[in-house]
Short mmCIF file of C-alpha atoms in Angstrom, two decimals:
data_model
loop_
_atom_site.label_atom_id
_atom_site.label_comp_id
_atom_site.label_asym_id
_atom_site.label_seq_id
_atom_site.Cartn_x
_atom_site.Cartn_y
_atom_site.Cartn_z
CA SER U 13 41.41 -2.26 52.65
CA ILE U 14 41.26 0.94 50.61
CA LEU U 15 44.21 -0.39 48.61
CA ASN U 16 42.76 -3.45 46.88
CA GLY U 17 41.63 -1.77 43.67
CA SER U 18 44.73 0.33 43.13
CA ALA U 19 47.00 -2.58 44.12
CA ILE U 20 45.66 -4.47 41.10
CA ILE U 21 46.38 -1.45 38.88
CA ALA U 22 49.91 -1.22 40.27
CA ALA U 23 50.63 -4.94 39.98
CA THR U 24 49.68 -4.85 36.30
CA PHE U 25 52.12 -1.97 35.71
CA ALA U 26 54.91 -3.59 37.73
CA MET U 27 54.92 -6.63 35.43
CA SER U 28 56.11 -4.40 32.59
CA ALA U 29 59.53 -2.78 32.26
CA GLU U 30 58.11 -0.06 30.02
CA PRO U 31 57.74 3.49 31.38
CA PHE U 32 54.27 4.41 32.57
CA LYS U 33 52.28 5.77 29.62
CA ILE U 34 51.19 9.33 30.33
CA GLU U 35 48.11 9.97 28.20
CA LYS U 36 47.35 13.50 29.33
CA ILE U 37 48.21 15.56 32.40
CA LEU U 38 45.87 17.74 34.42
CA ILE U 39 47.72 20.58 36.15
CA VAL U 40 45.72 21.81 39.13
CA GLY U 41 46.17 25.44 40.15
CA GLY U 42 47.13 28.74 38.59
CA GLY U 43 50.15 29.63 40.69
CA ASN U 44 53.87 29.96 39.99
CA ALA U 45 54.63 26.24 39.67
CA ALA U 46 51.48 25.58 37.64
CA HIS U 47 52.60 28.20 35.13
CA SER U 48 56.02 26.52 34.89
CA MET U 49 54.44 23.11 34.32
CA ALA U 50 52.04 24.48 31.70
CA ALA U 51 55.06 25.60 29.67
CA LEU U 52 57.33 22.62 30.41
CA PHE U 53 55.02 19.63 29.93
CA PRO U 54 53.85 20.48 26.38
CA SER U 55 57.45 21.30 25.43
CA LYS U 56 58.34 17.73 26.45
CA GLY U 57 55.56 16.35 24.26
CA TYR U 58 52.86 15.79 26.89
CA ALA U 59 49.32 17.03 26.33
CA CYS U 60 47.93 18.84 29.34
CA ASN U 61 44.89 20.69 30.67
CA MET U 62 44.69 23.13 33.57
CA LEU U 63 42.15 23.36 36.38
CA ALA U 64 42.42 26.89 37.77
CA ASN U 65 39.45 27.17 40.10
CA PHE U 66 40.54 30.05 42.31
CA ALA U 67 38.73 33.34 41.71
CA ASP U 68 39.04 34.42 38.05
CA GLU U 69 42.37 32.70 37.32
CA SER U 70 41.04 30.51 34.51
CA ASP U 71 39.48 33.50 32.72
CA ARG U 72 42.74 35.46 33.00
CA ILE U 73 44.85 32.54 31.74
CA ASN U 74 42.52 31.93 28.80
CA ALA U 75 42.59 35.63 27.89
CA ALA U 76 46.40 35.61 28.02
CA LEU U 77 46.58 32.47 25.86
CA ASP U 78 44.23 34.03 23.31
CA GLU U 79 46.53 37.04 23.14
CA GLN U 80 49.98 35.38 23.29
CA GLY U 81 49.27 31.81 22.19
CA HIS U 82 51.41 30.14 24.86
CA ILE U 83 52.85 30.39 28.36
CA ALA U 84 56.54 31.28 28.34
CA ALA U 85 58.87 29.97 31.04
CA THR U 86 62.38 31.40 31.18
CA PHE U 87 64.72 28.94 32.90
CA ALA U 88 67.93 30.38 34.40
CA ALA U 89 71.07 29.45 32.48
CA HIS U 90 72.33 26.73 34.86
CA ASN U 91 69.15 24.65 34.49
CA THR U 92 68.26 21.92 32.02
CA PRO U 93 66.36 23.03 30.04
CA SER U 94 67.66 26.59 30.05
CA GLY U 95 66.38 29.72 28.38
CA LEU U 96 62.92 30.15 26.91
CA VAL U 97 60.48 27.22 27.02
CA LYS U 98 57.00 27.61 25.52
CA GLY U 99 53.90 25.50 26.02
CA ARG U 100 50.15 25.73 25.69
CA PRO U 101 47.63 23.70 27.69
CA GLU U 102 44.80 22.36 25.53
CA LYS U 103 42.04 23.44 27.92
CA VAL U 104 41.93 25.77 30.92
CA SER U 105 38.84 25.91 33.11
CA LYS U 106 37.63 26.60 36.65
CA HIS U 107 35.39 23.50 36.39
CA ALA U 108 36.86 20.01 36.76
CA SER U 109 34.12 18.64 34.49
CA ASP U 110 35.70 20.52 31.57
CA VAL U 111 39.29 19.32 31.98
CA VAL U 112 39.57 15.96 33.79
CA GLU U 113 38.42 13.74 30.90
CA GLY U 114 41.31 11.78 29.36
CA CYS U 115 43.85 12.79 32.02
CA ASN U 116 45.43 9.73 33.67
CA VAL U 117 47.98 11.87 35.56
CA ILE U 118 46.89 14.75 37.79
CA ILE U 119 49.55 17.01 39.32
CA LEU U 120 48.73 19.31 42.25
CA PRO U 121 51.47 21.93 42.88
CA LEU U 122 49.53 23.36 45.80
CA PRO U 123 49.89 24.62 49.36
CA SER U 124 48.44 22.32 52.01
CA PHE U 125 45.44 24.56 52.78
CA ALA U 126 44.15 24.10 49.20
CA TYR U 127 43.98 20.29 49.26
CA ARG U 128 40.41 19.91 50.52
CA SER U 129 38.68 22.34 48.15
CA VAL U 130 40.52 20.95 45.12
CA LEU U 131 39.77 17.33 45.99
CA GLU U 132 36.10 18.22 46.50
CA GLU U 133 36.04 19.80 43.03
CA LEU U 134 37.78 16.78 41.45
CA LYS U 135 35.83 14.03 43.26
CA PRO U 136 32.78 13.63 40.96
CA HIS U 137 35.02 13.43 37.88
CA LEU U 138 37.87 11.13 38.93
CA LYS U 139 38.17 7.86 37.03
CA PRO U 140 39.62 4.60 38.38
CA GLY U 141 43.33 4.31 37.70
CA ALA U 142 44.10 8.03 37.89
CA HIS U 143 47.54 8.82 39.33
CA ILE U 144 47.43 11.93 41.53
CA GLY U 145 50.75 13.58 42.39
CA VAL U 146 50.98 16.38 44.94
CA THR U 147 54.00 18.59 45.46
CA PRO U 148 55.65 19.25 47.81
CA GLY U 149 53.29 16.79 49.49
CA GLN U 150 53.36 18.07 53.04
CA GLY U 151 50.37 18.61 55.31
CA GLY U 152 48.79 15.15 55.65
CA PHE U 153 47.56 14.94 52.07
CA ASP U 154 46.59 11.25 52.29
CA TRP U 155 44.45 11.81 55.42
CA ILE U 156 42.63 14.70 53.76
CA ALA U 157 42.15 12.62 50.58
CA ARG U 158 40.63 9.78 52.59
CA ASP U 159 38.31 12.19 54.35
CA VAL U 160 37.11 13.80 51.11
CA LEU U 161 37.20 10.89 48.66
CA GLY U 162 36.30 7.96 50.93
CA ASP U 163 36.07 4.59 49.16
CA LEU U 164 37.11 6.17 45.87
CA CYS U 165 40.68 6.09 47.22
CA SER U 166 40.78 2.35 46.59
CA GLN U 167 40.68 2.99 42.84
CA LEU U 168 43.33 5.72 42.73
CA VAL U 169 47.08 6.08 43.15
CA PHE U 170 48.53 8.95 45.19
CA PHE U 171 52.13 10.10 45.28
CA ALA U 172 53.89 13.03 46.93
CA ILE U 173 56.85 14.65 45.18
CA MET U 174 59.61 16.28 47.21
CA PRO U 175 60.90 18.87 46.84
CA MET U 176 58.66 21.22 44.85
CA PRO U 177 60.34 21.02 41.41
CA PHE U 178 60.66 24.78 40.82
CA ASN U 179 61.79 27.95 42.52
CA CYS U 180 59.88 30.33 40.27
CA ARG U 181 57.87 33.52 40.07
CA ILE U 182 55.17 34.63 37.63
CA SER U 183 56.34 37.75 35.81
CA GLU U 184 53.08 38.26 33.87
CA PHE U 185 50.03 36.25 34.86
CA GLY U 186 48.94 33.74 32.23
CA LYS U 187 51.87 34.66 30.00
CA ALA U 188 55.29 34.40 31.58
CA VAL U 189 57.12 32.82 34.52
CA ASP U 190 60.79 32.99 35.54
CA VAL U 191 62.30 29.73 36.79
CA GLN U 192 65.38 30.35 38.90
CA GLU U 193 65.81 26.72 39.91
CA PHE U 194 64.54 23.47 38.35
CA LYS U 195 65.52 20.80 40.87
CA LYS U 196 67.52 17.83 39.65
CA ARG U 197 66.59 15.02 42.07
CA TYR U 198 63.41 13.90 43.83
CA ARG U 199 62.00 11.55 46.43
CA ILE U 200 58.42 10.30 46.49
CA GLY U 201 56.06 8.45 48.78
CA THR U 202 53.31 6.40 47.14
CA LEU U 203 49.91 5.11 48.23
CA PRO U 204 49.53 2.20 47.79
CA ALA U 205 53.18 1.23 48.09
CA SER U 206 52.65 -1.36 45.34
CA ALA U 207 52.04 1.49 42.86
CA GLU U 208 55.52 2.88 43.46
CA PRO U 209 57.01 1.78 40.07
CA ALA U 210 54.34 3.74 38.19
CA ALA U 211 54.77 6.84 40.36
CA LEU U 212 58.56 6.71 40.03
CA SER U 213 58.20 6.48 36.25
CA ILE U 214 55.82 9.45 36.07
CA CYS U 215 58.05 11.66 38.21
CA GLU U 216 61.19 10.72 36.28
CA GLN U 217 59.53 11.47 32.94
CA LEU U 218 58.20 14.86 34.07
CA PHE U 219 60.93 16.12 36.39
CA GLY U 220 64.07 13.99 36.71
CA PRO U 221 65.81 11.19 38.64
CA THR U 222 63.55 9.95 41.44
CA GLU U 223 63.82 7.52 44.34
CA SER U 224 61.47 6.29 47.05
CA CYS U 225 61.36 7.66 50.57
CA GLY U 226 59.37 4.68 51.85
CA HIS U 227 56.14 4.98 53.84
CA PHE U 228 53.83 7.77 52.66
CA LEU U 229 53.94 9.21 56.18
CA ALA U 230 57.60 10.08 55.52
CA THR U 231 56.50 12.66 52.95
CA THR U 232 54.32 14.31 55.60
CA LEU U 233 57.21 14.35 58.08
CA TYR U 234 59.98 15.35 55.68
CA PRO U 235 62.00 18.32 56.96
CA ILE U 236 61.16 21.16 54.63
CA ASN U 237 59.23 24.38 55.40
CA ALA U 238 58.07 23.50 58.91
CA ILE U 239 61.66 22.88 59.97
CA ILE U 240 62.90 26.10 58.33
CA HIS U 241 60.33 28.86 58.78
CA PRO U 242 59.07 28.67 62.40
CA GLN U 243 62.52 28.07 63.87
CA ARG U 244 64.10 30.92 61.93
CA LEU U 245 61.35 33.31 63.03
CA TYR U 246 61.49 32.17 66.66
CA SER U 247 65.25 32.80 66.67
CA LEU U 248 64.92 36.26 65.15
CA CYS U 249 62.37 37.15 67.82
CA HIS U 250 64.62 35.81 70.60
CA PRO U 251 68.07 37.23 69.75
CA ALA U 252 70.95 35.73 71.68
CA GLY U 253 71.98 38.13 74.43
CA GLY U 254 69.22 40.57 73.50
CA LYS U 255 65.66 41.37 74.50
CA PRO U 256 62.95 39.15 72.97
CA TRP U 257 60.47 40.72 70.58
CA GLY U 258 57.31 41.97 72.27
CA PRO U 259 54.84 44.89 72.39
CA ASP U 260 57.50 47.13 73.96
CA SER U 261 60.49 45.64 72.18
CA LYS U 262 60.28 45.89 68.40
CA LEU U 263 62.65 44.22 65.95
CA PRO U 264 65.18 46.74 64.59
CA GLU U 265 65.09 45.57 60.96
CA ASN U 266 63.56 43.16 58.48
CA PRO U 267 66.52 40.97 57.50
CA LEU U 268 66.91 38.69 54.49
CA PHE U 269 65.41 35.38 55.53
CA TYR U 270 68.18 33.17 54.14
CA GLU U 271 71.21 35.31 53.25
CA ASP U 272 71.33 36.74 56.79
CA MET U 273 70.95 33.28 58.32
CA ASP U 274 72.68 33.07 61.71
CA GLU U 275 74.03 30.19 63.75
CA GLN U 276 71.24 30.51 66.33
CA SER U 277 68.55 29.92 63.68
CA ALA U 278 70.40 27.03 62.05
CA SER U 279 71.02 25.44 65.45
CA LEU U 280 67.32 25.58 66.36
CA MET U 281 66.39 23.98 63.03
CA ASP U 282 68.94 21.27 63.74
CA VAL U 283 67.56 20.48 67.22
CA VAL U 284 63.91 20.33 66.07
CA ASN U 285 64.90 18.21 63.07
CA LYS U 286 66.73 15.78 65.36
CA GLU U 287 63.60 15.48 67.50
CA LEU U 288 61.70 14.63 64.31
CA ILE U 289 64.31 12.04 63.33
CA LEU U 290 63.94 10.44 66.76
CA VAL U 291 60.19 10.20 66.11
CA SER U 292 60.80 8.37 62.82
CA GLU U 293 63.38 6.06 64.41
CA THR U 294 60.89 5.20 67.15
CA LEU U 295 58.20 4.42 64.57
CA LYS U 296 60.68 2.32 62.60
CA ALA U 297 61.50 0.32 65.75
CA GLN U 298 57.75 -0.34 66.04
CA GLY U 299 57.58 -1.87 62.57
CA MET U 300 56.99 1.02 60.17
CA SER U 301 59.06 1.34 57.00
CA ILE U 302 59.96 4.98 57.51
CA GLU U 303 63.05 7.14 57.46
CA VAL U 304 63.17 10.90 57.90
CA PRO U 305 66.47 12.62 57.03
CA HIS U 306 68.18 15.71 58.33
CA ILE U 307 67.33 18.83 56.33
CA PHE U 308 71.03 19.42 55.59
CA ASP U 309 71.40 15.97 54.04
CA PHE U 310 68.16 16.26 52.08
CA LEU U 311 68.20 19.86 50.82
CA ALA U 312 71.88 20.77 50.71
CA LYS U 313 73.30 17.43 49.61
CA PHE U 314 70.54 15.43 47.88
CA VAL U 315 68.53 18.21 46.18
CA TYR U 316 71.17 20.86 45.46
CA GLY U 317 74.46 18.95 45.61
CA ASP U 318 75.84 21.92 47.55
CA ASP U 319 79.34 21.67 49.05
CA ALA U 320 78.46 23.93 52.00
CA PRO U 321 80.00 22.66 55.25
CA ASP U 322 76.94 23.32 57.41
CA LEU U 323 73.28 24.38 57.38
CA ARG U 324 73.92 28.07 58.09
CA SER U 325 76.41 28.36 55.22
CA PHE U 326 74.09 26.49 52.88
CA PHE U 327 71.13 28.82 53.42
CA ALA U 328 73.27 31.96 53.46
CA ASN U 329 75.06 31.22 50.19
CA GLN U 330 72.82 28.98 48.06
CA PRO U 331 71.70 31.06 45.01
CA ALA U 332 68.24 29.47 45.01
CA TYR U 333 67.42 31.22 48.29
CA LYS U 334 68.43 34.77 47.44
CA GLY U 335 66.22 37.81 47.89
CA PHE U 336 63.55 36.71 50.35
CA ARG U 337 62.68 39.02 53.23
CA CYS U 338 61.14 37.87 56.51
CA PRO U 339 57.35 38.07 57.04
CA PHE U 340 57.67 41.17 59.21
CA LYS U 341 55.60 44.34 58.99
CA LYS U 342 56.40 47.86 60.07
CA SER U 343 55.02 48.52 63.57
CA SER U 344 52.11 50.93 63.74
CA ASP U 345 54.14 53.56 65.59
CA GLY U 346 57.03 53.24 63.15
CA SER U 347 59.49 52.26 65.87
CA GLY U 348 60.52 48.92 64.37
CA TRP U 349 59.20 45.66 62.96
CA ASP U 350 56.66 43.05 64.12
CA PRO U 351 56.20 39.45 62.92
CA ASP U 352 53.12 39.04 60.72
CA PHE U 353 51.35 36.15 62.41
CA THR U 354 48.80 36.03 59.56
CA ASN U 355 51.57 35.09 57.09
CA ARG U 356 51.64 31.54 55.72
CA TYR U 357 54.94 30.89 57.56
CA PHE U 358 52.65 30.76 60.60
CA THR U 359 49.16 29.94 59.28
CA GLU U 360 50.43 27.00 57.20
CA ASP U 361 53.70 25.89 58.79
CA ILE U 362 52.26 25.69 62.32
CA PRO U 363 48.86 23.89 62.00
CA LEU U 364 49.79 22.00 58.81
CA GLY U 365 53.46 21.46 59.69
CA LEU U 366 54.81 21.53 63.23
CA CYS U 367 51.45 20.39 64.67
CA ILE U 368 51.58 17.28 62.47
CA TYR U 369 55.12 16.53 63.66
CA LYS U 370 53.96 17.01 67.25
CA GLY U 371 50.87 14.84 66.79
CA VAL U 372 52.92 11.98 65.37
CA ALA U 373 55.50 12.42 68.15
CA ASP U 374 52.71 12.04 70.74
CA ILE U 375 51.55 8.82 69.09
CA ALA U 376 55.14 7.50 69.01
CA GLY U 377 55.62 8.47 72.66
CA VAL U 378 58.54 10.80 71.95
CA ASP U 379 59.07 14.02 73.92
CA THR U 380 59.86 17.09 71.80
CA PRO U 381 60.74 19.91 74.22
CA THR U 382 62.31 22.24 71.66
CA MET U 383 59.51 21.78 69.15
CA ASP U 384 57.06 22.44 71.99
CA LYS U 385 58.84 25.70 72.84
CA VAL U 386 58.45 27.00 69.29
CA LEU U 387 54.85 25.82 69.08
CA MET U 388 53.89 27.46 72.38
CA TRP U 389 55.38 30.78 71.26
CA ALA U 390 53.67 30.65 67.87
CA GLN U 391 50.25 29.57 69.14
CA THR U 392 50.22 32.29 71.80
CA ASN U 393 50.83 34.99 69.20
CA MET U 394 48.39 33.42 66.74
CA GLY U 395 45.65 33.30 69.36
CA LYS U 396 45.42 29.51 69.11
CA GLU U 397 45.61 26.56 71.46
CA TYR U 398 47.23 23.49 69.98
CA VAL U 399 49.61 22.21 72.67
CA VAL U 400 48.51 21.90 76.30
CA GLY U 401 50.66 20.29 78.99
CA GLY U 402 53.18 19.06 76.46
CA LYS U 403 50.59 17.24 74.31
CA LEU U 404 48.73 18.15 71.13
CA SER U 405 45.36 18.28 72.88
CA GLY U 406 44.26 21.92 72.74
CA LYS U 407 40.87 23.20 71.61
CA ASP U 408 42.15 24.15 68.14
CA VAL U 409 43.56 20.74 67.12
CA GLY U 410 40.57 20.43 64.78
CA GLU U 411 42.04 23.25 62.68
CA THR U 412 45.27 21.33 62.14
CA ALA U 413 46.05 18.40 59.84
CA ALA U 414 47.56 16.37 62.70
CA PRO U 415 46.61 12.68 62.82
CA GLN U 416 44.53 13.23 65.95
CA ARG U 417 42.14 15.36 63.90
CA TRP U 418 41.34 12.28 61.80
CA GLY U 419 40.93 10.00 64.82
CA ILE U 420 44.39 8.46 64.37
CA THR U 421 45.90 7.87 67.81
CA THR U 422 47.98 4.67 67.56
CA VAL U 423 51.03 3.49 65.60
CA GLU U 424 48.90 0.72 64.12
CA GLN U 425 46.50 3.30 62.71
CA LEU U 426 49.39 5.37 61.34
CA ASN U 427 50.74 2.29 59.58
CA ARG U 428 47.42 0.97 58.29
CA GLY U 429 46.85 0.85 54.58
CA PHE U 430 50.41 1.39 53.42
CA ALA U 431 51.73 -2.17 53.25
#
C-alpha cells in the first residue's frame, strides 16, 4: 500500500495530544491567496518561504520585498484579524531547491491545472514526513499526485482544505493584497486517513476551526465551483421563455454573476448537486466512507453562517460575492454578448470539475441526465468530446482529471488506499 510509511508518521502524531509542530511553511504560488498567506503566516509567528515558479513572479516579489520590506494584507473590518497585517517570507524563489529545505508543511493555494507542474518541480526535493495541503482541493489532486510522485506518496501526508480560506485580490503585486473575506470554518480530507489528526491541527493553527469530511474523494466531489459556474452560465444562455444564445441570438447584457442570480440558475445548481449527492450515497451504500453535502448547506450555512432562506438569495445578497461579472465578451459585430469558452469557468470547471463528477457517477452506476445536459452544451461549444451516449467515454477524456483517465473504473479502485 502507498500508505504504510505515512501511516507510521500519523500514528506517532496521534499518540500525542499536542498540536502538530509547524517548523516552517512553504507557500507555493504567487497568486492572490499566496500573497495573503505570505502576510498572515509570519504575523502569526510561523516562518515561511515561497515557491513562485510561474514566469517572473519570484523576481517581482523579491524586488517588491527589497523595496517595501514586507507584504501587506488589508483584511476587511468584519474579519479576524482585521485591518493591516504585515509579513515577510524568509526566501522567495522560482526553484524548489532553494526553498523546500526545513519546511515540514507545504501549502498549495492553486487552481487544479497547476497541480502537475508544481508537483514535478517539488518532487526531487520532498522529504519524508512532509505534510502537503492543497486548497480548495478540487480536481483529483490525489490521483495527479500519485501519477507524478509514485512511491514517494507513501512517505508523505496530503490534505485538501475547503473552502479556499480567502476571497482576496492583489492590489500591488508583491506588496499588497486586499482580503474581503477570511473564512471562519473548514473541512478537510486527508490521505492517509490515519494522518487526519495532524492535518486537522495544521489547518486549525493556520486558518481556523476544522473538521473532517471523510474519504479524500469527498474533497474532489465537494459542491463548489463546478456546481456554481457551469450551471449559472448554462441558465444565462438558455433564458426561460426566451431564445437560447447562439450565433444569431446574442446575449443582451453581461450581468453580475452573483448579485443578479435568478431562480432558474439556482434551480439548475440544485438539481445537479442532488445528482452528485445521489452518487455519494450510492458509493456509501457500497462501503465507502463518503458524504457530499448540498452547496447551500456547505457554503451558506457551514462556511458563511448566512441566514438566507435559499440558494438564490444567498448568492444574490452575500457580501463576499459582490462585484463579479460573467465571463462574457462583446460580440464581434457589437450586437450583444457571447460566452467566453476559453475562460476558466469552462476550461477548468468542465474537464477538472463536472467531468470528474460524471466519471465517478459512471463508476457508481448513477444516471445524471441534468449534469449530462450541461456537459453536452459546454463540450460542444468548447470543441471537445467528453460525454458520448450518456457516458464519459469521448476522445478527450484524457484531457480531464476524471478517474477513468487514471485507469480507475471500479468502486474498489476508488476506495483503495484510503482506509
